[in-house]
């Protein structure tokens, strides 16, 4: 085949089948299968792509049944009436009464589309490589990004029979039974929390929420430190509010028991403390902790960076994102509000955890108006998470850091489990140092069923 011959990379049959199936079913559970896996670019035909765009807009925004007249109306609204013709819509067969074999046609559609994408990528890469004015590193990065996107498209798993996944499920159960501390995935870094939630499991989206100033970032960094220092886990941290150096200072503070204020200003330091700082800094620099403070990310850019590091390191154990309210959605849409955009980000983060097959810990703020005037004694509700209720829905675990005013002098905070799909709720208590540089275990009564504390 000639490299410029694109004709073999187009098959209208699966395109027409999928569009017909969507058009001829009112079952939302069946329709969502197509909209979860397919995008506009998977359709080669201009008219089929336009029809799918209208269908998707109707499904996501209008929340009404997808019928031919509704599609024609949406086409007028989106300026696609010249592309979508009534005769062609009517020609889509009425014989597709169910989504039987829809997976087969979706898979074929995606594969052909990915071949087209890869062809374009190769042609553009060849042009860029031959252009000596183009920086080679930029070309290599672009090729890597595009190939990662193509591989992500191809990695979608089809529906599997229960027989193909039961062995893996039994293996997980046996591993949990044989584990000393009941941890299914990786430790949280705190024994009392592990006993409540069973550690952080692969594919989980964990939300760590709290009012401003409660120590969310510091607790997340404590978890990263504990996992890297004592369990040799590889941690990737995306930070949008504090700098890379700020995180390094917090890590040194945790290890050295010296306040971040002293580390930042140089006050209260002496030669002996400087020696301790330098020794601990050398040890910390060897930890498998990686920090990205390059700015606001979309989920797709986080995925690309994480996958690159996974290839370089042979794997990752945890991704930490600080925080979700500073993220942007991959989709550019002018009409939506911030709640809708953050809802999309939340759903994309859950997909990211599943795709990378590792836990993703994302920090979140509470709505200031919702918690205003309630005082520190009242624990915020997960329904008060700032900007979006979708965070609560998408998360597997929601942890709420809470520091009751009455406990401020004792240096004790509570970590409430606001949501836990597969475990217990309740709360655990942690000791915090006066300057919020370190979180440590309280002496804990191991009888978790009775839930007692010795501290």
Short mmCIF file of C-alpha atoms in Angstrom, two decimals:
data_model
loop_
_atom_site.label_atom_id
_atom_site.label_comp_id
_atom_site.label_asym_id
_atom_site.label_seq_id
_atom_site.Cartn_x
_atom_site.Cartn_y
_atom_site.Cartn_z
CA UNK A 1 0.00 0.00 0.00
CA UNK A 2 1.24 3.46 -0.84
CA UNK A 3 1.81 5.53 2.31
CA UNK A 4 -0.40 8.28 0.89
CA UNK A 5 -3.29 5.91 0.19
CA UNK A 6 -5.92 6.51 2.86
CA UNK A 7 -8.83 4.71 1.18
CA UNK A 8 -8.19 1.41 2.98
CA UNK A 9 -8.39 3.20 6.33
CA UNK A 10 -12.10 3.87 6.06
CA UNK A 11 -15.08 1.55 6.52
CA UNK A 12 -18.55 3.09 6.66
CA UNK A 13 -20.26 -0.12 7.85
CA UNK A 14 -19.34 0.06 11.58
CA UNK A 15 -20.00 3.82 11.54
CA UNK A 16 -23.51 3.33 10.16
CA UNK A 17 -24.17 0.41 12.51
CA UNK A 18 -23.26 2.38 15.63
CA UNK A 19 -25.28 5.44 14.59
CA UNK A 20 -28.28 3.25 13.74
CA UNK A 21 -28.05 1.46 17.05
CA UNK A 22 -28.01 4.74 18.99
CA UNK A 23 -30.92 6.03 16.95
CA UNK A 24 -33.08 2.98 17.51
CA UNK A 25 -32.82 2.37 21.24
CA UNK A 26 -34.19 4.31 24.19
CA UNK A 27 -32.18 2.33 26.73
CA UNK A 28 -29.80 4.79 28.40
CA UNK A 29 -27.60 1.97 29.72
CA UNK A 30 -26.99 0.79 26.15
CA UNK A 31 -26.47 4.26 24.67
CA UNK A 32 -23.84 5.15 27.27
CA UNK A 33 -21.67 2.29 25.97
CA UNK A 34 -21.11 4.14 22.71
CA UNK A 35 -20.69 7.60 24.24
CA UNK A 36 -18.19 6.33 26.82
CA UNK A 37 -15.87 4.87 24.20
CA UNK A 38 -16.34 6.87 21.01
CA UNK A 39 -15.33 10.40 20.01
CA UNK A 40 -16.03 12.50 16.92
CA UNK A 41 -12.61 11.74 15.44
CA UNK A 42 -13.38 8.02 15.37
CA UNK A 43 -15.80 8.72 12.48
CA UNK A 44 -14.19 9.31 9.08
CA UNK A 45 -17.30 10.27 7.14
CA UNK A 46 -18.12 13.97 7.50
CA UNK A 47 -21.86 13.30 7.71
CA UNK A 48 -21.43 10.44 10.22
CA UNK A 49 -19.14 12.57 12.35
CA UNK A 50 -21.66 15.42 12.30
CA UNK A 51 -24.53 13.08 13.26
CA UNK A 52 -22.51 11.65 16.17
CA UNK A 53 -21.66 15.18 17.32
CA UNK A 54 -25.37 16.07 17.38
CA UNK A 55 -26.24 12.83 19.18
CA UNK A 56 -23.58 13.43 21.81
CA UNK A 57 -24.73 17.02 22.38
CA UNK A 58 -28.32 15.83 22.80
CA UNK A 59 -27.30 13.08 25.20
CA UNK A 60 -24.93 15.15 27.35
CA UNK A 61 -26.69 18.53 27.39
CA UNK A 62 -30.36 18.12 26.51
CA UNK A 63 -30.98 14.81 28.31
CA UNK A 64 -33.82 13.85 25.94
CA UNK A 65 -34.36 10.81 23.69
CA UNK A 66 -32.31 10.86 20.48
CA UNK A 67 -34.69 10.88 17.51
CA UNK A 68 -34.30 11.95 13.88
CA UNK A 69 -36.24 15.21 14.26
CA UNK A 70 -34.25 16.11 17.38
CA UNK A 71 -31.01 15.48 15.48
CA UNK A 72 -32.15 17.75 12.63
CA UNK A 73 -33.03 20.47 15.13
CA UNK A 74 -29.66 20.11 16.86
CA UNK A 75 -27.93 20.24 13.45
CA UNK A 76 -29.54 23.64 12.81
CA UNK A 77 -28.40 24.81 16.24
CA UNK A 78 -24.79 23.67 15.64
CA UNK A 79 -24.63 24.90 12.07
CA UNK A 80 -24.50 21.40 10.59
CA UNK A 81 -27.74 21.41 8.61
CA UNK A 82 -25.81 21.50 5.32
CA UNK A 83 -24.03 18.26 6.27
CA UNK A 84 -26.86 16.23 7.81
CA UNK A 85 -29.67 15.41 5.41
CA UNK A 86 -33.07 13.98 6.32
CA UNK A 87 -32.85 11.31 3.61
CA UNK A 88 -29.61 9.94 4.99
CA UNK A 89 -30.98 9.86 8.54
CA UNK A 90 -34.02 7.97 7.28
CA UNK A 91 -31.76 5.53 5.46
CA UNK A 92 -30.17 4.38 8.72
CA UNK A 93 -31.74 0.98 9.19
CA UNK A 94 -34.56 0.37 11.63
CA UNK A 95 -33.39 -3.21 12.09
CA UNK A 96 -30.99 -2.37 14.93
CA UNK A 97 -33.29 -2.93 17.90
CA UNK A 98 -30.54 -3.68 20.43
CA UNK A 99 -26.85 -3.23 21.00
CA UNK A 100 -26.04 -6.86 20.21
CA UNK A 101 -22.46 -6.99 18.82
CA UNK A 102 -22.05 -3.24 19.40
CA UNK A 103 -18.68 -3.94 21.07
CA UNK A 104 -17.38 -5.60 17.91
CA UNK A 105 -18.30 -2.60 15.75
CA UNK A 106 -16.98 -0.08 18.29
CA UNK A 107 -13.66 -1.95 18.43
CA UNK A 108 -13.41 -1.98 14.64
CA UNK A 109 -14.29 1.71 14.44
CA UNK A 110 -11.61 2.61 17.00
CA UNK A 111 -8.95 0.43 15.37
CA UNK A 112 -9.48 1.96 11.91
CA UNK A 113 -9.50 5.47 13.41
CA UNK A 114 -6.25 4.75 15.27
CA UNK A 115 -4.64 3.56 12.05
CA UNK A 116 -5.59 6.89 10.44
CA UNK A 117 -4.21 8.79 13.43
CA UNK A 118 -0.96 6.83 13.37
CA UNK A 119 -0.62 7.40 9.60
CA UNK A 120 -0.98 11.18 10.08
CA UNK A 121 1.49 11.06 12.97
CA UNK A 122 4.08 9.22 10.86
CA UNK A 123 3.70 11.61 7.91
CA UNK A 124 4.00 14.71 10.08
CA UNK A 125 6.95 13.23 11.96
CA UNK A 126 8.74 12.56 8.67
CA UNK A 127 8.20 16.15 7.57
CA UNK A 128 9.39 17.54 10.90
CA UNK A 129 12.46 15.28 11.01
CA UNK A 130 13.52 16.45 7.55
CA UNK A 131 13.04 20.10 8.53
CA UNK A 132 16.35 21.01 10.17
CA UNK A 133 14.88 24.22 11.59
CA UNK A 134 12.57 22.19 13.86
CA UNK A 135 14.05 21.26 17.28
CA UNK A 136 14.37 17.48 17.39
CA UNK A 137 13.33 17.28 21.06
CA UNK A 138 10.01 18.96 20.27
CA UNK A 139 9.39 16.53 17.42
CA UNK A 140 10.20 13.55 19.65
CA UNK A 141 7.92 14.84 22.42
CA UNK A 142 5.08 15.42 19.95
CA UNK A 143 5.44 11.89 18.50
CA UNK A 144 5.48 10.41 22.01
CA UNK A 145 2.36 12.33 23.02
CA UNK A 146 0.46 11.29 19.90
CA UNK A 147 1.46 7.62 20.12
CA UNK A 148 0.44 7.58 23.78
CA UNK A 149 -2.97 8.95 22.80
CA UNK A 150 -3.33 6.25 20.16
CA UNK A 151 -2.29 3.49 22.57
CA UNK A 152 -4.76 4.83 25.14
CA UNK A 153 -7.52 4.52 22.52
CA UNK A 154 -6.52 0.96 21.70
CA UNK A 155 -6.21 -0.15 25.33
CA UNK A 156 -9.97 0.00 25.96
CA UNK A 157 -11.06 -3.35 27.32
CA UNK A 158 -14.12 -5.02 25.85
CA UNK A 159 -16.76 -6.64 28.01
CA UNK A 160 -15.35 -9.87 29.47
CA UNK A 161 -17.14 -13.00 30.70
CA UNK A 162 -16.95 -13.57 34.44
CA UNK A 163 -14.82 -16.68 33.91
CA UNK A 164 -11.94 -14.55 32.60
CA UNK A 165 -11.71 -12.34 35.69
CA UNK A 166 -12.75 -14.66 38.54
CA UNK A 167 -9.23 -16.08 39.04
CA UNK A 168 -7.85 -12.57 39.45
CA UNK A 169 -10.57 -11.74 41.99
CA UNK A 170 -9.86 -14.88 44.04
CA UNK A 171 -6.14 -14.05 43.95
CA UNK A 172 -6.86 -10.58 45.36
CA UNK A 173 -8.95 -12.10 48.17
CA UNK A 174 -6.19 -14.59 49.05
CA UNK A 175 -3.57 -11.84 49.02
CA UNK A 176 -5.70 -9.79 51.42
CA UNK A 177 -6.16 -12.85 53.66
CA UNK A 178 -2.42 -13.57 53.74
CA UNK A 179 -1.35 -9.98 54.29
CA UNK A 180 -0.23 -9.18 57.82
CA UNK A 181 -2.01 -5.81 58.04
CA UNK A 182 -4.99 -6.40 55.70
CA UNK A 183 -3.73 -3.96 53.09
CA UNK A 184 -5.08 -4.72 49.62
CA UNK A 185 -3.07 -2.17 47.63
CA UNK A 186 -0.44 0.07 49.17
CA UNK A 187 -0.24 1.43 52.70
CA UNK A 188 -1.53 4.93 53.44
CA UNK A 189 1.45 5.44 55.73
CA UNK A 190 -0.80 5.32 58.81
CA UNK A 191 -1.73 2.01 60.47
CA UNK A 192 -5.00 3.28 61.97
CA UNK A 193 -6.19 4.51 58.56
CA UNK A 194 -5.13 1.25 56.90
CA UNK A 195 -7.32 -0.65 59.34
CA UNK A 196 -10.32 1.41 58.30
CA UNK A 197 -9.92 1.48 54.52
CA UNK A 198 -7.48 -1.36 53.76
CA UNK A 199 -4.88 0.92 52.18
CA UNK A 200 -5.02 2.60 48.77
CA UNK A 201 -6.06 0.16 46.06
CA UNK A 202 -5.14 0.24 42.37
CA UNK A 203 -7.68 2.12 40.28
CA UNK A 204 -9.11 4.04 43.24
CA UNK A 205 -9.79 7.77 43.23
CA UNK A 206 -9.18 9.04 46.76
CA UNK A 207 -10.18 12.59 47.71
CA UNK A 208 -8.50 14.34 50.65
CA UNK A 209 -10.67 17.34 51.55
CA UNK A 210 -10.58 20.05 54.17
CA UNK A 211 -11.12 23.70 54.94
CA UNK A 212 -8.30 26.10 54.00
CA UNK A 213 -5.40 25.86 56.43
CA UNK A 214 -6.26 22.40 57.74
CA UNK A 215 -3.05 20.87 56.42
CA UNK A 216 -4.25 18.94 53.35
CA UNK A 217 -1.02 19.49 51.41
CA UNK A 218 1.15 18.69 54.41
CA UNK A 219 -0.74 15.46 55.15
CA UNK A 220 -0.43 14.36 51.52
CA UNK A 221 3.31 15.09 51.60
CA UNK A 222 3.58 13.14 54.87
CA UNK A 223 1.94 10.18 53.13
CA UNK A 224 4.37 10.50 50.21
CA UNK A 225 7.32 10.68 52.60
CA UNK A 226 6.22 7.63 54.61
CA UNK A 227 5.57 5.57 51.47
CA UNK A 228 8.85 6.50 49.80
CA UNK A 229 11.08 6.38 52.89
CA UNK A 230 9.77 3.26 54.62
CA UNK A 231 8.18 1.28 51.77
CA UNK A 232 10.23 2.35 48.72
CA UNK A 233 7.08 3.37 46.81
CA UNK A 234 7.33 5.61 43.75
CA UNK A 235 5.25 8.77 44.11
CA UNK A 236 4.38 11.42 41.50
CA UNK A 237 3.13 14.75 42.86
CA UNK A 238 1.43 17.45 40.77
CA UNK A 239 1.32 20.73 42.67
CA UNK A 240 -0.45 23.88 41.43
CA UNK A 241 -0.59 26.02 44.57
CA UNK A 242 2.79 25.52 46.24
CA UNK A 243 6.17 25.39 44.53
CA UNK A 244 8.53 22.47 44.16
CA UNK A 245 10.92 24.07 46.68
CA UNK A 246 8.09 24.47 49.17
CA UNK A 247 7.44 20.73 48.99
CA UNK A 248 11.15 20.01 49.40
CA UNK A 249 11.20 22.20 52.52
CA UNK A 250 8.23 20.30 53.94
CA UNK A 251 9.99 16.98 53.34
CA UNK A 252 13.12 18.26 55.08
CA UNK A 253 10.96 19.58 57.91
CA UNK A 254 9.29 16.18 58.35
CA UNK A 255 12.64 14.39 58.48
CA UNK A 256 14.48 16.98 60.60
CA UNK A 257 11.75 18.11 63.00
CA UNK A 258 12.51 21.73 62.10
CA UNK A 259 9.73 24.12 61.17
CA UNK A 260 9.26 25.17 57.56
CA UNK A 261 9.34 28.79 58.77
CA UNK A 262 12.87 28.29 60.08
CA UNK A 263 13.88 26.57 56.86
CA UNK A 264 12.46 29.39 54.75
CA UNK A 265 13.75 32.36 56.76
CA UNK A 266 16.89 30.92 58.36
CA UNK A 267 15.73 32.04 61.81
CA UNK A 268 16.40 29.82 64.83
CA UNK A 269 18.96 27.77 62.88
CA UNK A 270 22.51 27.02 64.02
CA UNK A 271 25.48 25.01 62.73
CA UNK A 272 24.23 21.81 64.35
CA UNK A 273 20.78 22.13 62.77
CA UNK A 274 22.31 22.99 59.39
CA UNK A 275 24.32 19.76 59.56
CA UNK A 276 21.14 17.78 60.31
CA UNK A 277 19.34 19.53 57.44
CA UNK A 278 22.10 18.74 54.94
CA UNK A 279 22.28 15.09 56.02
CA UNK A 280 18.51 14.62 55.74
CA UNK A 281 18.34 16.52 52.44
CA UNK A 282 20.84 14.08 50.92
CA UNK A 283 18.73 11.13 52.11
CA UNK A 284 15.51 12.71 50.82
CA UNK A 285 17.07 13.42 47.42
CA UNK A 286 17.42 9.66 46.95
CA UNK A 287 13.73 8.98 47.57
CA UNK A 288 11.56 7.97 44.57
CA UNK A 289 9.42 11.12 44.83
CA UNK A 290 8.84 13.16 41.65
CA UNK A 291 7.33 16.64 41.70
CA UNK A 292 5.74 18.57 38.81
CA UNK A 293 4.94 22.24 39.44
CA UNK A 294 4.77 23.31 35.80
CA UNK A 295 1.29 24.82 36.09
CA UNK A 296 -2.39 23.98 35.70
CA UNK A 297 -2.86 20.60 34.01
CA UNK A 298 -5.60 18.80 32.19
CA UNK A 299 -6.12 15.12 32.94
CA UNK A 300 -4.71 14.15 29.54
CA UNK A 301 -1.45 16.00 30.23
CA UNK A 302 -1.21 14.32 33.65
CA UNK A 303 -1.79 10.97 31.97
CA UNK A 304 0.97 11.62 29.42
CA UNK A 305 3.46 12.66 32.11
CA UNK A 306 2.54 9.74 34.36
CA UNK A 307 2.82 7.20 31.54
CA UNK A 308 6.23 8.61 30.56
CA UNK A 309 7.47 8.19 34.14
CA UNK A 310 5.97 4.70 34.37
CA UNK A 311 7.99 3.68 31.33
CA UNK A 312 11.17 5.25 32.67
CA UNK A 313 10.87 3.85 36.20
CA UNK A 314 9.16 0.56 35.43
CA UNK A 315 6.03 1.63 37.32
CA UNK A 316 4.47 4.09 39.77
CA UNK A 317 2.64 3.43 43.03
CA UNK A 318 0.69 6.63 43.70
CA UNK A 319 -0.22 9.90 41.97
CA UNK A 320 -1.00 12.93 44.16
CA UNK A 321 -2.72 16.03 42.72
CA UNK A 322 -2.89 19.30 44.71
CA UNK A 323 -5.59 20.33 44.04
CA UNK A 324 -8.62 19.57 41.84
CA UNK A 325 -10.11 23.09 41.91
CA UNK A 326 -7.05 24.37 40.03
CA UNK A 327 -7.38 21.84 37.21
CA UNK A 328 -8.93 22.35 33.78
CA UNK A 329 -11.02 20.00 31.69
CA UNK A 330 -9.72 18.55 28.42
CA UNK A 331 -12.93 19.65 26.71
CA UNK A 332 -13.18 23.26 25.62
CA UNK A 333 -16.70 24.52 25.91
CA UNK A 334 -17.66 28.15 26.34
CA UNK A 335 -21.20 27.70 27.66
CA UNK A 336 -20.60 25.52 30.70
CA UNK A 337 -20.09 26.81 34.23
CA UNK A 338 -17.31 25.91 36.64
CA UNK A 339 -19.38 23.20 38.34
CA UNK A 340 -19.86 21.39 35.03
CA UNK A 341 -16.18 21.69 34.13
CA UNK A 342 -15.05 20.38 37.50
CA UNK A 343 -17.54 17.54 37.19
CA UNK A 344 -15.86 16.56 33.93
CA UNK A 345 -12.42 16.75 35.57
CA UNK A 346 -13.61 14.53 38.41
CA UNK A 347 -14.91 11.88 36.02
CA UNK A 348 -11.70 12.06 33.96
CA UNK A 349 -9.60 11.56 37.11
CA UNK A 350 -11.50 8.38 37.97
CA UNK A 351 -10.87 7.11 34.44
CA UNK A 352 -7.21 8.07 34.86
CA UNK A 353 -6.87 5.94 38.01
CA UNK A 354 -8.45 3.00 36.20
CA UNK A 355 -6.34 3.48 33.07
CA UNK A 356 -3.04 3.78 34.97
CA UNK A 357 -4.12 0.99 37.34
CA UNK A 358 -2.88 2.81 40.42
CA UNK A 359 -4.43 4.94 43.17
CA UNK A 360 -4.85 8.66 42.53
CA UNK A 361 -5.02 10.91 45.60
CA UNK A 362 -6.51 14.30 44.78
CA UNK A 363 -6.86 17.18 47.22
CA UNK A 364 -10.04 19.25 47.32
CA UNK A 365 -11.33 22.33 49.08
CA UNK A 366 -14.70 22.81 50.71
CA UNK A 367 -17.11 25.48 49.56
CA UNK A 368 -16.33 28.53 51.70
CA UNK A 369 -19.96 29.67 51.77
CA UNK A 370 -21.17 26.21 52.81
CA UNK A 371 -18.85 25.93 55.83
CA UNK A 372 -18.87 29.63 56.72
CA UNK A 373 -19.93 30.38 60.28
CA UNK A 374 -20.14 26.73 61.35
CA UNK A 375 -17.00 26.85 63.48
CA UNK A 376 -14.22 24.31 63.67
CA UNK A 377 -16.15 21.85 65.85
CA UNK A 378 -18.55 20.84 63.07
CA UNK A 379 -17.12 18.42 60.53
CA UNK A 380 -17.78 19.55 56.92
CA UNK A 381 -20.03 17.33 54.83
CA UNK A 382 -18.84 15.80 51.59
CA UNK A 383 -21.83 17.39 49.86
CA UNK A 384 -20.14 20.74 50.58
CA UNK A 385 -17.10 20.00 48.40
CA UNK A 386 -16.33 23.14 46.44
CA UNK A 387 -17.73 23.68 42.93
CA UNK A 388 -19.01 20.16 42.24
CA UNK A 389 -21.08 17.32 43.66
CA UNK A 390 -19.53 15.04 41.04
CA UNK A 391 -16.35 14.72 43.15
CA UNK A 392 -18.35 12.95 45.84
CA UNK A 393 -19.94 10.67 43.26
CA UNK A 394 -16.75 9.74 41.39
CA UNK A 395 -14.51 9.20 44.42
CA UNK A 396 -14.04 5.74 45.90
CA UNK A 397 -12.85 7.18 49.20
CA UNK A 398 -13.31 10.67 50.65
CA UNK A 399 -11.11 11.64 53.60
CA UNK A 400 -11.91 14.84 55.49
CA UNK A 401 -9.15 16.40 57.58
CA UNK A 402 -10.66 18.17 60.56
CA UNK A 403 -8.99 20.05 63.40
CA UNK A 404 -11.51 20.80 66.16
CA UNK A 405 -10.75 24.09 67.89
CA UNK A 406 -10.78 22.38 71.29
CA UNK A 407 -7.93 20.12 70.18
CA UNK A 408 -5.63 22.80 68.78
CA UNK A 409 -3.52 22.98 71.95
CA UNK A 410 -3.10 19.20 72.12
CA UNK A 411 -1.89 18.91 68.52
CA UNK A 412 -4.54 16.33 67.56
CA UNK A 413 -6.54 16.27 64.36
CA UNK A 414 -9.22 13.95 63.05
CA UNK A 415 -9.29 12.27 59.65
CA UNK A 416 -12.93 11.46 58.91
CA UNK A 417 -13.85 8.84 56.32
CA UNK A 418 -16.75 10.57 54.62
CA UNK A 419 -17.11 7.88 51.95
CA UNK A 420 -15.67 4.41 51.52
CA UNK A 421 -17.09 2.17 48.81
CA UNK A 422 -15.55 -1.04 50.15
CA UNK A 423 -14.81 -0.47 53.83
CA UNK A 424 -15.68 1.16 57.11
CA UNK A 425 -16.53 4.76 57.79
CA UNK A 426 -15.74 6.59 61.05
CA UNK A 427 -12.55 8.51 61.76
CA UNK A 428 -8.99 8.16 63.01
CA UNK A 429 -6.94 10.58 65.05
CA UNK A 430 -3.46 11.79 64.20
CA UNK A 431 -0.90 13.81 66.13
CA UNK A 432 0.27 16.96 64.38
CA UNK A 433 3.32 19.05 65.24
CA UNK A 434 2.69 22.69 66.17
CA UNK A 435 3.78 24.00 62.78
CA UNK A 436 1.84 21.36 60.77
CA UNK A 437 5.01 19.83 59.40
CA UNK A 438 4.42 16.27 60.51
CA UNK A 439 1.51 13.91 61.10
CA UNK A 440 2.02 10.85 63.30
CA UNK A 441 -0.02 7.98 64.70
CA UNK A 442 -1.79 8.20 68.02
CA UNK A 443 -1.49 5.12 70.21
CA UNK A 444 -4.35 3.12 68.80
CA UNK A 445 -6.46 0.27 70.18
CA UNK A 446 -6.21 -2.45 67.53
CA UNK A 447 -9.73 -3.75 68.22
CA UNK A 448 -11.14 -1.99 65.20
CA UNK A 449 -14.63 -3.40 65.70
CA UNK A 450 -14.86 -1.52 69.00
CA UNK A 451 -13.12 1.46 67.47
CA UNK A 452 -11.39 2.58 70.66
CA UNK A 453 -8.47 4.96 71.09
CA UNK A 454 -5.88 4.84 73.83
CA UNK A 455 -4.81 8.40 73.06
#
